[in-house]
């Protein structure tokens, strides 16, 4: 066993042969169909939003969230795959290993989890023994028992050369490379030419290698080059870490080799001085020789055209008919594929039974709302969560059967859609739990709206069949998002959901068929809820961090 952490009343155990979870002796291996199932797990650290970062000895980092486990390795942007220790502050995930220390923006990790792509990282200490610009720091080894600490705003790591202290506020992003250089051109047989602004190759040289480089002492492994040989290719080639490119079978003519470098966390490119290349022509490639061959070929072509013209007209007509037919078939196939893709995208965000939105939709919607709110693109200060649980729903299934129970859920979903209106969203949270997501402008008072929902369910005409009416009631918990007065939880909608869930639990334990709201006080801050709601809502109230608002509006 190499690492331990408690998450949601479960003990996560990192071992040399995979990840296990359980409590009090009942442990099971985490099966994800990823390499995480059997790798050497070295470290854990919790991230905002209920996420968990998991470090491994030589297989990168894994992020656990509501959707499962996501792999982060060198293919996704990490400078190396070994992890000795993980630490996190409010904005960055810090990673140490024998190769050094680097950090990754938590916001960019969130964007990667939602949209994929790559995560750009910033090396802070880079041993880089095999890389140009590397330093033999021997930091930060993973052999010690205590591999790292985040204390009073500073990061501490052990190393074979002593104790390493990093102050995050003093860490600046790596600078951009100042210049790129085209060094030389080489050919088979050891021939080399210095890459001046203009270079004329000897006759017969058609296969060449162009060598280039750039300087970056802080983060040499992040440098990526792109190039193009105008006259041979029109577009820039994809970014690469390679420092040479090979061209074969070059035609005679004049070419220009352009080079750009990108490094660190910068998106801009730095240009190198372009190289002009002259490739001389052989006799069969000269203009007069080509004109002679062209004239002979033209004469033969005219004779052949006269012979084939009559037969070709009929063949062309038949071919055009086939092309028109295949084009129409392809258009119809594309239409069917487009419709199928649209249906699949909608289905992934929708509950199959009720037709309401699901949790995947909620995560996507809240991420976009939070982005727009932070950028000032919306005037909505809050979203309101109304978490509902159908009271004694199991009794309906036991009495009428699951088919009738499913039909009651569909009827209840239609009522929620009417209550949500055009400005809100109705979601199925799971089983007989549902969620109404309502923006500020759509309701005047969340308390009155909650009372309206409870009364609407009481009065609704739910039917087991055409004759028998099924009376229903709900327990409802209310919370605003962001929940805290200083909006310190805007990056963690799970905190607001925790308040709604605590209020719902209070109603269920005090007679059901009602609503309640647990309101954080003005002195409550995000750090006060690092332990979640494990001690219970009453503990928050007794600690002065929250107050109750009941059906009559009293605290």
XYZ file of C-alpha atoms in Angstrom:
555
model
C 0.000 0.000 0.000
C 1.482 3.315 -1.124
C -1.266 5.928 -0.590
C -4.619 6.392 1.180
C -7.492 8.914 1.060
C -11.099 9.050 2.293
C -13.660 10.059 -0.367
C -17.405 10.121 0.355
C -17.163 7.712 3.315
C -15.012 5.268 1.340
C -11.317 4.547 1.715
C -9.349 4.640 -1.563
C -6.182 2.536 -1.379
C -3.330 2.964 -3.859
C -1.122 -0.111 -4.181
C 1.695 -1.314 -6.398
C -0.855 -3.399 -8.321
C -3.797 -1.064 -8.846
C -6.499 0.943 -7.076
C -8.849 -0.488 -4.420
C -11.828 1.011 -2.586
C -13.823 -0.054 0.457
C -14.132 0.286 4.214
C -13.614 -1.896 7.310
C -12.056 -4.839 5.520
C -14.478 -4.994 2.551
C -12.270 -3.870 -0.329
C -12.608 -4.382 -4.068
C -10.424 -3.543 -7.041
C -11.525 -0.557 -9.144
C -12.206 -1.914 -12.636
C -12.161 0.813 -15.297
C -10.853 -1.038 -18.399
C -7.939 1.457 -18.195
C -4.295 0.791 -17.187
C -5.291 2.178 -13.757
C -6.639 -1.274 -12.881
C -3.140 -2.721 -12.411
C -0.612 0.134 -12.247
C 1.568 1.359 -9.365
C -0.558 4.047 -7.589
C 1.607 6.592 -5.738
C -0.508 9.594 -4.693
C -3.984 11.119 -4.251
C -5.206 14.704 -3.979
C -8.817 16.028 -3.991
C -9.770 18.731 -6.508
C -12.703 21.148 -6.535
C -16.007 19.837 -7.749
C -15.670 16.525 -5.917
C -12.948 15.320 -8.290
C -9.960 13.186 -7.275
C -6.523 13.231 -8.921
C -4.664 9.885 -8.820
C -0.907 9.714 -9.497
C 0.929 6.605 -10.720
C 4.559 5.516 -10.785
C 4.972 5.431 -14.560
C 1.486 5.700 -16.104
C 0.517 9.345 -15.693
C -2.444 10.816 -13.820
C -6.097 9.773 -13.664
C -8.978 12.140 -12.810
C -12.052 10.680 -11.078
C -15.353 12.607 -11.363
C -19.069 11.866 -11.678
C -18.570 10.380 -15.149
C -15.816 7.934 -14.152
C -12.029 7.914 -14.667
C -10.124 9.896 -17.343
C -6.471 9.257 -18.238
C -3.865 12.049 -18.475
C -0.470 11.032 -19.892
C 2.193 12.382 -22.228
C -0.210 11.912 -25.170
C -2.554 14.396 -23.449
C 0.160 16.964 -22.672
C 2.065 15.803 -19.542
C 5.853 16.315 -19.778
C 6.482 12.865 -18.238
C 4.397 9.982 -16.874
C 6.059 9.403 -13.483
C 4.349 10.847 -10.359
C 5.780 10.851 -6.827
C 3.409 13.313 -5.146
C 0.360 15.460 -5.959
C -0.630 18.751 -4.317
C -3.334 21.267 -5.273
C -4.053 24.908 -4.548
C -6.980 27.032 -5.731
C -5.734 27.290 -9.315
C -3.178 24.568 -10.094
C -2.419 20.871 -9.707
C 1.279 20.436 -8.715
C 3.094 17.220 -9.675
C 6.496 16.071 -8.407
C 8.640 13.148 -9.540
C 12.314 12.223 -9.874
C 12.211 14.144 -13.180
C 11.290 17.403 -11.382
C 8.144 19.457 -10.641
C 5.502 20.847 -12.988
C 2.039 22.319 -12.619
C -1.203 22.186 -14.640
C -4.049 24.702 -14.529
C -7.173 23.230 -12.902
C -9.296 25.298 -15.296
C -7.524 23.678 -18.267
C -8.016 20.236 -16.729
C -11.756 21.023 -16.438
C -11.798 22.063 -20.108
C -9.992 18.828 -21.065
C -12.552 16.704 -19.173
C -15.401 18.427 -21.037
C -13.907 18.866 -24.511
C -10.842 16.589 -24.784
C -7.674 17.725 -26.575
C -4.457 18.423 -24.640
C -3.557 19.976 -21.266
C -0.673 22.452 -21.416
C 1.663 22.200 -18.418
C 4.349 24.476 -16.947
C 7.585 22.828 -15.723
C 8.930 24.460 -12.544
C 11.981 22.233 -11.921
C 13.197 20.107 -14.827
C 15.939 17.539 -14.340
C 15.872 16.725 -18.051
C 19.146 14.773 -18.123
C 18.415 13.589 -21.669
C 17.024 16.936 -22.895
C 18.874 20.032 -24.024
C 18.660 22.592 -21.204
C 18.146 19.963 -18.487
C 19.762 20.233 -15.060
C 20.901 17.308 -12.795
C 18.697 18.379 -9.847
C 17.792 14.846 -8.639
C 14.382 16.211 -7.603
C 11.985 15.111 -6.332
C 12.465 11.476 -5.465
C 9.614 9.197 -4.469
C 11.540 6.996 -2.045
C 10.657 8.963 1.074
C 7.533 8.284 3.128
C 6.431 11.934 3.081
C 6.686 12.934 -0.570
C 5.238 16.454 -0.417
C 3.335 19.048 1.615
C 1.239 22.142 0.902
C 1.536 24.409 3.966
C 0.694 28.095 4.445
C 0.741 28.823 0.720
C 4.057 27.089 -0.003
C 4.919 23.691 -1.502
C 7.601 21.446 0.076
C 9.204 18.402 -1.578
C 12.075 16.088 -0.496
C 15.050 15.515 -2.774
C 18.406 13.741 -2.652
C 20.075 17.168 -2.513
C 17.972 18.559 0.358
C 14.557 20.155 0.901
C 12.850 21.942 -2.019
C 10.515 24.871 -1.248
C 8.338 26.395 -3.998
C 6.283 29.561 -3.517
C 3.471 29.410 -6.157
C 3.160 33.182 -6.388
C 6.807 33.414 -7.524
C 6.373 30.879 -10.349
C 6.009 32.551 -13.735
C 5.008 30.804 -16.997
C 7.960 29.717 -19.167
C 9.093 32.342 -21.625
C 8.735 32.073 -25.364
C 11.824 31.003 -27.403
C 13.617 34.097 -28.669
C 14.559 32.751 -32.082
C 14.652 29.675 -34.298
C 17.570 28.784 -36.586
C 17.902 26.659 -39.740
C 21.344 25.127 -39.166
C 22.322 23.035 -42.178
C 21.256 20.876 -45.132
C 22.638 17.360 -45.538
C 22.448 14.540 -48.098
C 23.408 10.865 -48.246
C 27.125 10.160 -48.266
C 27.915 12.695 -45.554
C 27.543 15.800 -47.717
C 26.616 18.897 -45.702
C 25.991 22.545 -46.543
C 25.640 25.470 -44.165
C 22.128 26.928 -44.326
C 22.731 30.489 -45.501
C 19.847 32.577 -46.819
C 20.419 31.120 -50.317
C 21.715 27.640 -51.135
C 22.179 26.079 -54.592
C 22.410 22.273 -54.425
C 24.820 20.350 -56.669
C 23.286 18.727 -59.774
C 21.774 15.337 -59.037
C 21.001 16.003 -55.354
C 17.251 15.430 -54.906
C 17.013 13.841 -51.407
C 17.948 16.176 -48.558
C 17.606 16.627 -44.787
C 17.071 20.102 -43.330
C 18.249 20.532 -39.712
C 16.926 23.278 -37.400
C 16.760 24.164 -33.709
C 15.816 26.798 -31.103
C 16.925 27.657 -27.565
C 14.740 27.301 -24.445
C 16.514 26.707 -21.123
C 13.466 26.605 -18.821
C 11.324 24.141 -20.767
C 13.168 22.650 -23.763
C 10.835 19.669 -24.070
C 7.812 21.911 -24.714
C 9.194 23.375 -27.941
C 7.199 22.428 -31.035
C 8.185 23.281 -34.608
C 6.198 23.636 -37.782
C 7.567 24.100 -41.273
C 6.699 24.206 -44.956
C 8.718 23.988 -48.163
C 6.997 26.430 -50.496
C 7.030 25.082 -54.009
C 6.664 21.545 -52.619
C 3.820 22.000 -50.087
C 1.466 24.897 -49.517
C 0.317 24.304 -45.924
C 2.211 24.257 -42.651
C 3.009 20.749 -41.467
C 1.685 19.687 -38.009
C 3.623 20.698 -34.895
C 6.459 18.322 -34.006
C 9.303 18.034 -31.503
C 11.659 16.671 -34.207
C 14.538 18.931 -35.231
C 15.018 17.782 -38.789
C 12.860 16.987 -41.814
C 13.601 14.885 -44.913
C 12.458 15.631 -48.473
C 12.877 13.156 -51.330
C 12.565 13.321 -55.131
C 12.572 17.108 -55.294
C 11.775 18.453 -58.736
C 14.089 21.100 -60.219
C 13.204 24.644 -59.297
C 13.372 27.232 -56.546
C 11.985 26.498 -53.061
C 11.671 28.427 -49.817
C 11.835 26.648 -46.461
C 9.910 28.462 -43.685
C 10.271 27.522 -39.993
C 8.383 28.591 -36.849
C 8.744 27.525 -33.197
C 6.240 27.584 -30.341
C 7.193 26.961 -26.711
C 6.075 27.117 -23.103
C 2.448 28.111 -22.581
C 2.553 30.590 -25.478
C 0.325 30.223 -28.497
C 2.313 32.649 -30.678
C 5.030 31.523 -33.106
C 8.593 32.801 -33.545
C 9.884 32.849 -37.143
C 13.306 31.737 -38.373
C 15.102 33.403 -41.268
C 13.762 31.565 -44.375
C 16.078 29.438 -46.535
C 16.051 29.727 -50.352
C 16.892 26.422 -52.110
C 17.801 26.015 -55.776
C 17.574 22.506 -57.312
C 19.184 22.381 -60.830
C 17.475 20.471 -63.663
C 18.815 17.446 -65.601
C 18.632 17.349 -69.426
C 15.319 15.420 -69.510
C 13.929 18.079 -67.201
C 14.894 21.087 -69.355
C 12.264 23.224 -71.060
C 13.217 22.399 -74.728
C 13.205 18.664 -73.996
C 9.783 18.911 -72.375
C 8.428 20.919 -75.323
C 9.603 18.230 -77.747
C 8.011 15.443 -75.723
C 4.863 17.507 -75.373
C 4.592 18.016 -79.134
C 4.971 14.284 -79.832
C 2.512 13.395 -77.137
C 0.075 15.983 -78.480
C 0.163 14.512 -81.967
C -0.494 11.027 -80.651
C -3.282 12.346 -78.480
C -5.012 14.061 -81.421
C -4.957 10.871 -83.460
C -6.245 8.844 -80.542
C -8.952 11.405 -79.844
C -10.244 11.273 -83.401
C -10.483 7.497 -83.237
C -12.169 7.390 -79.843
C -14.410 10.431 -80.101
C -17.454 8.710 -81.526
C -17.280 5.773 -79.134
C -16.513 8.073 -76.225
C -19.688 10.124 -76.562
C -21.916 7.142 -75.887
C -19.764 5.957 -73.033
C -19.739 9.455 -71.510
C -23.529 9.576 -71.553
C -23.826 6.227 -69.782
C -21.191 7.245 -67.230
C -23.002 10.520 -66.493
C -26.209 8.621 -65.827
C -24.385 6.348 -63.373
C -22.791 9.350 -61.667
C -26.160 11.054 -61.241
C -27.657 7.890 -59.790
C -24.789 7.334 -57.335
C -24.822 11.021 -56.345
C -28.490 10.828 -55.427
C -27.907 7.630 -53.418
C -25.038 9.293 -51.569
C -27.171 12.366 -50.783
C -29.905 10.196 -49.284
C -27.346 8.223 -47.240
C -25.835 11.459 -45.909
C -29.286 12.726 -44.901
C -29.963 9.509 -42.973
C -26.566 9.702 -41.267
C -27.134 13.356 -40.280
C -30.534 12.557 -38.769
C -29.099 9.581 -36.883
C -26.249 11.678 -35.440
C -28.683 14.343 -34.241
C -30.875 11.732 -32.580
C -27.848 10.102 -30.897
C -26.606 13.453 -29.514
C -30.054 14.253 -28.083
C -30.390 10.751 -26.587
C -27.081 11.063 -24.710
C -28.474 14.070 -22.792
C -31.969 12.647 -22.195
C -33.436 10.102 -19.775
C -34.798 7.167 -21.778
C -37.977 6.625 -19.708
C -39.263 10.133 -18.942
C -37.765 12.173 -21.776
C -36.330 14.641 -19.216
C -32.734 15.835 -19.242
C -30.151 13.738 -17.343
C -27.013 14.309 -15.243
C -24.770 14.553 -18.300
C -26.871 17.507 -19.499
C -26.595 19.112 -16.029
C -22.773 18.949 -15.989
C -22.559 20.416 -19.504
C -25.163 23.127 -18.819
C -23.596 24.255 -15.503
C -20.090 24.392 -16.989
C -21.347 26.725 -19.746
C -23.406 28.831 -17.278
C -20.395 29.201 -14.986
C -18.192 30.259 -17.932
C -20.705 32.880 -19.071
C -21.156 34.138 -15.518
C -17.404 34.555 -14.959
C -17.061 36.401 -18.296
C -20.011 38.668 -17.495
C -22.055 37.397 -20.438
C -25.159 36.840 -18.272
C -26.973 38.950 -15.659
C -28.334 35.891 -13.847
C -26.809 35.968 -10.359
C -28.149 32.576 -9.289
C -29.608 29.323 -10.463
C -32.041 27.575 -8.146
C -31.928 23.832 -7.460
C -35.209 22.194 -6.433
C -34.393 18.557 -5.559
C -37.581 16.408 -5.385
C -38.202 12.883 -4.111
C -41.570 11.157 -4.680
C -42.877 10.046 -1.290
C -43.515 6.308 -0.766
C -43.089 5.541 -4.461
C -42.123 1.939 -3.708
C -45.657 1.343 -2.411
C -47.029 2.254 -5.852
C -44.762 -0.281 -7.556
C -45.685 -2.934 -4.975
C -49.416 -2.335 -5.380
C -49.798 -1.640 -9.102
C -46.628 -3.118 -10.620
C -43.567 -1.527 -12.223
C -45.274 -0.769 -15.535
C -47.838 1.432 -13.771
C -44.986 2.911 -11.722
C -43.144 3.851 -14.920
C -46.329 5.453 -16.295
C -46.731 7.483 -13.069
C -43.123 8.707 -13.495
C -43.966 9.838 -17.042
C -47.066 11.705 -15.792
C -45.011 13.325 -13.040
C -42.359 14.349 -15.626
C -44.987 16.188 -17.679
C -46.039 18.107 -14.549
C -42.392 19.092 -13.909
C -42.005 20.366 -17.490
C -45.024 22.633 -16.988
C -43.623 23.884 -13.672
C -40.165 24.538 -15.181
C -41.671 26.655 -17.983
C -39.677 28.059 -20.895
C -36.847 29.418 -18.713
C -36.112 26.337 -16.605
C -35.102 22.710 -17.044
C -36.515 19.487 -15.586
C -34.116 16.571 -15.005
C -34.373 13.030 -13.747
C -31.741 12.721 -11.017
C -32.188 8.971 -10.559
C -34.974 6.548 -9.630
C -37.815 8.624 -8.179
C -35.572 11.678 -7.573
C -35.923 14.673 -9.890
C -34.375 18.120 -10.189
C -35.808 21.448 -11.313
C -33.171 23.936 -12.474
C -34.645 27.463 -12.559
C -32.783 30.754 -13.271
C -33.332 33.900 -11.211
C -35.587 35.784 -13.686
C -38.030 32.868 -13.944
C -39.175 32.952 -10.271
C -39.885 35.789 -7.871
C -39.282 33.889 -4.646
C -37.722 30.412 -4.365
C -39.753 29.768 -1.196
C -43.078 30.528 -2.878
C -42.060 28.508 -5.917
C -41.157 25.518 -3.694
C -44.564 25.744 -1.968
C -46.228 25.944 -5.373
C -44.459 22.749 -6.504
C -45.481 20.826 -3.366
C -49.123 21.922 -3.740
C -49.166 21.182 -7.480
C -48.112 17.567 -6.836
C -50.799 17.157 -4.141
C -53.512 18.400 -6.499
C -52.320 16.626 -9.657
C -54.510 13.913 -11.155
C -52.152 10.914 -11.410
C -53.866 7.808 -12.794
C -53.025 4.119 -12.507
C -55.705 3.528 -15.148
C -58.785 5.289 -16.509
C -60.653 4.779 -13.223
C -58.219 4.670 -10.302
C -56.518 7.870 -9.143
C -53.122 7.629 -7.381
C -52.513 10.398 -4.787
C -48.919 11.626 -4.752
C -46.734 13.960 -2.692
C -43.119 15.064 -2.776
C -40.346 15.998 -0.379
C -38.353 18.971 -1.705
C -35.014 20.569 -0.855
C -34.096 24.065 -2.123
C -30.643 25.595 -2.714
C -29.211 28.472 -4.739
C -26.135 28.202 -6.910
C -23.721 29.734 -6.065
C -24.814 28.903 -2.516
C -22.359 31.112 -0.593
C -22.715 34.877 -0.168
C -19.198 35.551 -1.516
C -19.851 33.202 -4.498
C -16.721 31.283 -3.503
C -18.329 28.020 -4.670
C -19.030 29.092 -8.248
C -16.518 26.489 -9.458
C -18.189 23.736 -7.368
C -21.923 23.265 -8.063
C -21.742 20.065 -5.987
C -21.742 22.241 -2.827
C -25.126 23.757 -3.731
C -26.422 20.266 -4.508
C -25.231 19.211 -1.038
C -27.329 21.982 0.558
C -30.387 20.909 -1.462
C -29.852 17.262 -0.525
C -29.493 18.128 3.198
C -32.764 20.096 3.077
C -34.491 17.195 1.276
C -33.273 14.746 3.934
C -34.695 16.991 6.681
C -38.142 16.955 5.018
C -38.079 13.163 4.565
C -37.231 12.685 8.234
C -39.943 15.160 9.422
C -43.110 13.808 7.837
C -42.445 14.301 4.049
C -44.937 16.185 1.755
C -43.173 19.490 2.372
C -40.159 21.624 1.451
C -37.186 23.053 3.316
C -34.126 25.155 2.615
C -30.715 25.137 4.319
C -29.227 28.641 3.872
C -25.494 29.314 4.437
C -24.827 32.350 6.636
C -22.831 35.397 5.537
C -19.739 34.278 7.462
C -19.647 30.852 5.756
C -16.785 30.372 3.272
C -15.893 27.625 0.815
C -13.070 26.269 2.988
C -15.585 25.620 5.789
C -17.117 22.825 3.677
C -13.924 20.968 2.725
C -15.251 17.987 4.681
C -18.604 18.071 2.850
C -21.754 17.307 4.828
C -20.371 14.256 6.610
C -21.168 15.688 10.089
C -24.759 16.489 9.113
C -26.751 19.645 8.474
C -27.508 20.160 12.182
C -23.767 20.456 12.827
C -23.595 23.288 10.247
C -26.510 25.064 11.949
C -24.989 24.633 15.431
C -21.663 25.963 14.096
C -23.321 29.131 12.785
C -22.572 28.242 9.154
C -26.197 27.744 8.050
C -29.842 28.300 9.060
C -33.085 26.528 8.227
C -36.007 28.079 6.311
C -39.176 25.977 6.761
C -42.543 25.958 4.980
C -43.867 28.961 6.940
C -40.774 31.020 6.013
C -39.285 30.952 9.531
C -35.719 29.963 10.414
